[in-house]
Structure formats: C-alpha cells, structure tokens
Amino acid sequence: IPVHLETREGQSLGDGVTDDDGRVGRLGPERLEPGDYVLRFATAVYVEGFYPEVVVVFTVAEPDQHHHVPLLLSPYGYSTYRGS
C-alpha cells in the first residue's frame, strides 16, 4: 500500500510502500518535531472496498519517542492505534 506522510499544513515529508509484512521501513525525516501529522494510505490498490483512502491524523508530543501507527484493513472497515 502506498503511504504518504505530511504535516497538518500539507507539507510533504515522505512516501513509502508497505512490504510483504505490511510495514514501511522508513518514512519521512529521522525526527518529527512536536505537532500534528497526516498519514495517507492509498488502500484502493490493496483491497477493493468502501474506503479507497484512509487518512490518519496523529500528534507527536515527544519527538524522541518511536512512532508506530498500524492500520488494520478490511473491505468495509479499518482500525488504527498507536503501536509500540
């Protein structure tokens, strides 16, 4: 699945594609400053369903922490959470 990372204001920070395990090895800068960010998952290329794109907005409060944002996807639903 193609994934795009940007600031809340729309500044592009990086693009990636999930691997066979559904992960993107590296996406965007090494460190994200405190603020709000947007992940755009182009889900239509993976599963034909109700959601052609999933947008997740998240907040970085502590920039030195690792940020893992899993997306669980099915044809008619999805969920996301902050991973470890």
Coordinates of N, CA and C in Angstrom, one line a residue:
I1 N 0.9 -1.2 0.0 CA 0.0 0.0 0.0 C 0.9 1.2 0.0
P2 N 0.7 2.1 -0.9 CA 1.4 3.4 -0.9 C 1.0 4.2 0.3
V3 N 2.0 4.8 1.0 CA 1.8 5.6 2.2 C 2.5 7.0 2.0
H4 N 1.8 8.1 2.4 CA 2.3 9.4 2.2 C 2.3 10.1 3.6
L5 N 3.4 10.7 4.0 CA 3.4 11.5 5.3 C 3.5 12.9 5.0
E6 N 2.7 13.7 5.7 CA 2.8 15.2 5.5 C 2.5 15.9 6.8
T7 N 2.8 17.1 6.9 CA 2.4 17.9 8.0 C 0.9 18.2 8.0
R8 N 0.3 18.7 9.0 CA -1.1 19.0 9.0 C -1.4 20.2 8.0
E9 N -0.3 21.0 7.8 CA -0.5 22.1 6.8 C -0.3 21.6 5.4
G10 N 0.0 20.4 5.1 CA 0.1 19.8 3.8 C 1.5 19.8 3.2
Q11 N 2.6 20.0 4.0 CA 4.0 19.9 3.5 C 4.3 18.4 3.5
S12 N 4.7 18.0 2.3 CA 5.1 16.6 2.1 C 6.4 16.3 2.8
L13 N 6.4 15.1 3.6 CA 7.6 14.7 4.3 C 8.2 13.4 3.8
G14 N 7.4 12.6 3.1 CA 7.9 11.4 2.6 C 6.9 10.4 2.1
D15 N 7.3 9.5 1.3 CA 6.5 8.5 0.7 C 7.1 7.1 0.9
G16 N 6.3 6.1 0.9 CA 6.8 4.8 1.1 C 5.7 3.8 0.6
V17 N 6.1 2.5 0.5 CA 5.2 1.4 0.2 C 5.4 0.3 1.2
T18 N 4.3 -0.2 1.6 CA 4.4 -1.3 2.6 C 5.0 -2.6 2.0
D19 N 5.7 -3.3 2.8 CA 6.4 -4.5 2.3 C 5.5 -5.7 2.5
D20 N 6.0 -6.9 2.3 CA 5.2 -8.1 2.5 C 4.6 -8.3 3.9
D21 N 5.2 -7.7 4.9 CA 4.7 -7.8 6.3 C 3.8 -6.6 6.6
G22 N 3.5 -5.7 5.6 CA 2.7 -4.6 5.8 C 3.3 -3.4 6.5
R23 N 4.6 -3.4 6.5 CA 5.4 -2.3 7.1 C 6.1 -1.4 6.1
V24 N 6.3 -0.2 6.5 CA 7.2 0.7 5.8 C 8.4 0.9 6.6
G25 N 9.6 0.5 6.1 CA 10.8 0.6 6.9 C 11.1 2.0 7.4
R26 N 11.1 2.9 6.5 CA 11.4 4.3 6.9 C 10.5 5.3 6.1
L27 N 10.0 6.3 6.8 CA 9.1 7.2 6.1 C 9.3 8.6 6.7
G28 N 9.8 9.5 5.9 CA 10.0 10.8 6.3 C 11.3 11.0 7.1
P29 N 11.4 12.2 7.7 CA 12.7 12.5 8.4 C 12.9 11.6 9.6
E30 N 14.2 11.6 10.0 CA 14.6 10.8 11.2 C 13.8 11.2 12.4
R31 N 13.5 12.5 12.6 CA 12.9 13.0 13.8 C 11.7 13.9 13.3
L32 N 10.6 13.7 14.0 CA 9.4 14.6 13.8 C 9.3 15.5 14.9
E33 N 9.2 16.8 14.7 CA 9.1 17.8 15.7 C 7.7 17.7 16.3
P34 N 7.5 18.3 17.5 CA 6.1 18.2 18.1 C 5.1 18.9 17.1
G35 N 4.0 18.3 17.0 CA 2.9 18.8 16.1 C 2.0 17.7 15.6
D36 N 1.1 18.1 14.7 CA 0.2 17.2 14.1 C 0.7 16.8 12.7
Y37 N 0.5 15.5 12.4 CA 0.9 14.9 11.1 C -0.2 14.1 10.5
V38 N -0.1 13.9 9.2 CA -1.1 13.2 8.4 C -0.4 12.0 7.7
L39 N -1.0 10.8 7.9 CA -0.6 9.7 7.1 C -1.7 9.4 6.1
R40 N -1.4 9.2 4.8 CA -2.4 8.9 3.8 C -2.1 7.5 3.3
F41 N -3.0 6.6 3.5 CA -2.8 5.2 3.0 C -3.7 5.0 1.7
A42 N -3.1 4.7 0.6 CA -3.8 4.6 -0.7 C -4.3 3.1 -0.7
T43 N -5.4 2.8 0.0 CA -5.8 1.5 0.2 C -6.5 0.8 -1.0
A44 N -7.0 1.6 -2.0 CA -7.6 1.0 -3.1 C -6.8 0.1 -3.9
V45 N -5.5 0.3 -3.9 CA -4.6 -0.6 -4.6 C -4.5 -2.0 -3.9
Y46 N -4.9 -2.1 -2.7 CA -4.7 -3.3 -1.9 C -6.1 -4.1 -1.9
V47 N -7.1 -3.4 -1.5 CA -8.4 -4.1 -1.4 C -9.5 -3.2 -2.0
E48 N -10.3 -3.8 -2.8 CA -11.5 -3.0 -3.4 C -12.5 -3.0 -2.3
G49 N -12.9 -1.9 -1.9 CA -14.0 -1.8 -0.9 C -14.5 -0.4 -0.8
F50 N -15.0 -0.1 0.4 CA -15.7 1.1 0.6 C -14.7 2.3 0.9
Y51 N -13.5 2.0 1.3 CA -12.5 3.0 1.6 C -11.3 3.0 0.6
P52 N -11.3 3.9 -0.4 CA -10.2 3.9 -1.3 C -9.0 4.6 -0.7
E53 N -9.1 5.4 0.3 CA -8.0 6.0 1.0 C -8.4 6.1 2.5
V54 N -7.4 5.9 3.3 CA -7.5 6.1 4.8 C -6.6 7.1 5.2
V55 N -7.1 8.1 5.9 CA -6.3 9.2 6.4 C -6.2 9.2 7.9
V56 N -5.0 9.2 8.5 CA -4.8 9.1 9.9 C -4.1 10.4 10.3
V57 N -4.7 11.2 11.2 CA -4.0 12.4 11.7 C -3.6 12.0 13.1
F58 N -2.3 12.3 13.4 CA -1.8 12.0 14.8 C -0.9 13.1 15.3
T59 N -0.7 13.1 16.6 CA 0.1 14.2 17.2 C 1.4 13.6 17.8
V60 N 2.5 14.3 17.5 CA 3.7 14.0 18.1 C 3.9 14.9 19.2
A61 N 4.0 14.4 20.5 CA 4.2 15.3 21.6 C 5.6 15.1 22.1
E62 N 6.2 14.0 22.0 CA 7.5 13.7 22.4 C 8.4 13.2 21.2
P63 N 9.1 14.1 20.6 CA 9.8 13.7 19.3 C 10.9 12.7 19.5
D64 N 11.4 12.4 20.6 CA 12.4 11.4 20.8 C 11.9 10.0 20.9
Q65 N 10.5 9.8 21.0 CA 9.9 8.5 21.1 C 9.7 8.0 19.7
H66 N 9.7 6.6 19.6 CA 9.4 5.9 18.3 C 7.8 6.0 18.1
H67 N 7.5 6.3 16.8 CA 6.0 6.4 16.5 C 5.7 5.3 15.5
H68 N 4.9 4.4 15.9 CA 4.4 3.2 15.0 C 2.9 3.3 14.9
V69 N 2.4 3.5 13.7 CA 0.9 3.7 13.5 C 0.4 2.6 12.6
P70 N 0.0 1.5 13.3 CA -0.6 0.3 12.5 C -2.0 0.7 11.9
L71 N -2.3 0.1 10.8 CA -3.6 0.2 10.1 C -4.0 -1.2 9.8
L72 N -5.2 -1.6 10.4 CA -5.8 -2.9 10.2 C -6.9 -2.6 9.2
L73 N -6.9 -3.3 8.1 CA -7.8 -3.0 7.0 C -8.6 -4.2 6.6
S74 N -9.9 -4.0 6.3 CA -10.8 -5.0 5.7 C -11.6 -4.3 4.6
P75 N -12.3 -5.0 3.8 CA -13.1 -4.3 2.7 C -14.1 -3.2 3.2
Y76 N -14.6 -3.4 4.4 CA -15.6 -2.4 4.8 C -15.3 -1.8 6.2
G77 N -14.1 -1.8 6.5 CA -13.7 -1.1 7.8 C -12.2 -1.1 8.0
Y78 N -11.8 -0.3 9.0 CA -10.4 -0.3 9.3 C -10.3 0.2 10.8
S79 N -9.2 -0.1 11.4 CA -8.9 0.5 12.7 C -7.4 0.8 12.7
T80 N -7.1 1.7 13.6 CA -5.7 2.1 13.8 C -5.5 2.5 15.3
Y81 N -4.2 2.4 15.7 CA -3.9 2.7 17.1 C -2.4 3.1 17.1
R82 N -2.0 3.5 18.3 CA -0.5 3.8 18.4 C 0.1 2.6 18.9
G83 N 1.0 2.0 18.1 CA 1.7 0.8 18.4 C 3.0 1.1 19.2
S84 N 3.6 0.1 19.6 CA 4.8 0.2 20.5 C 6.1 0.2 19.6

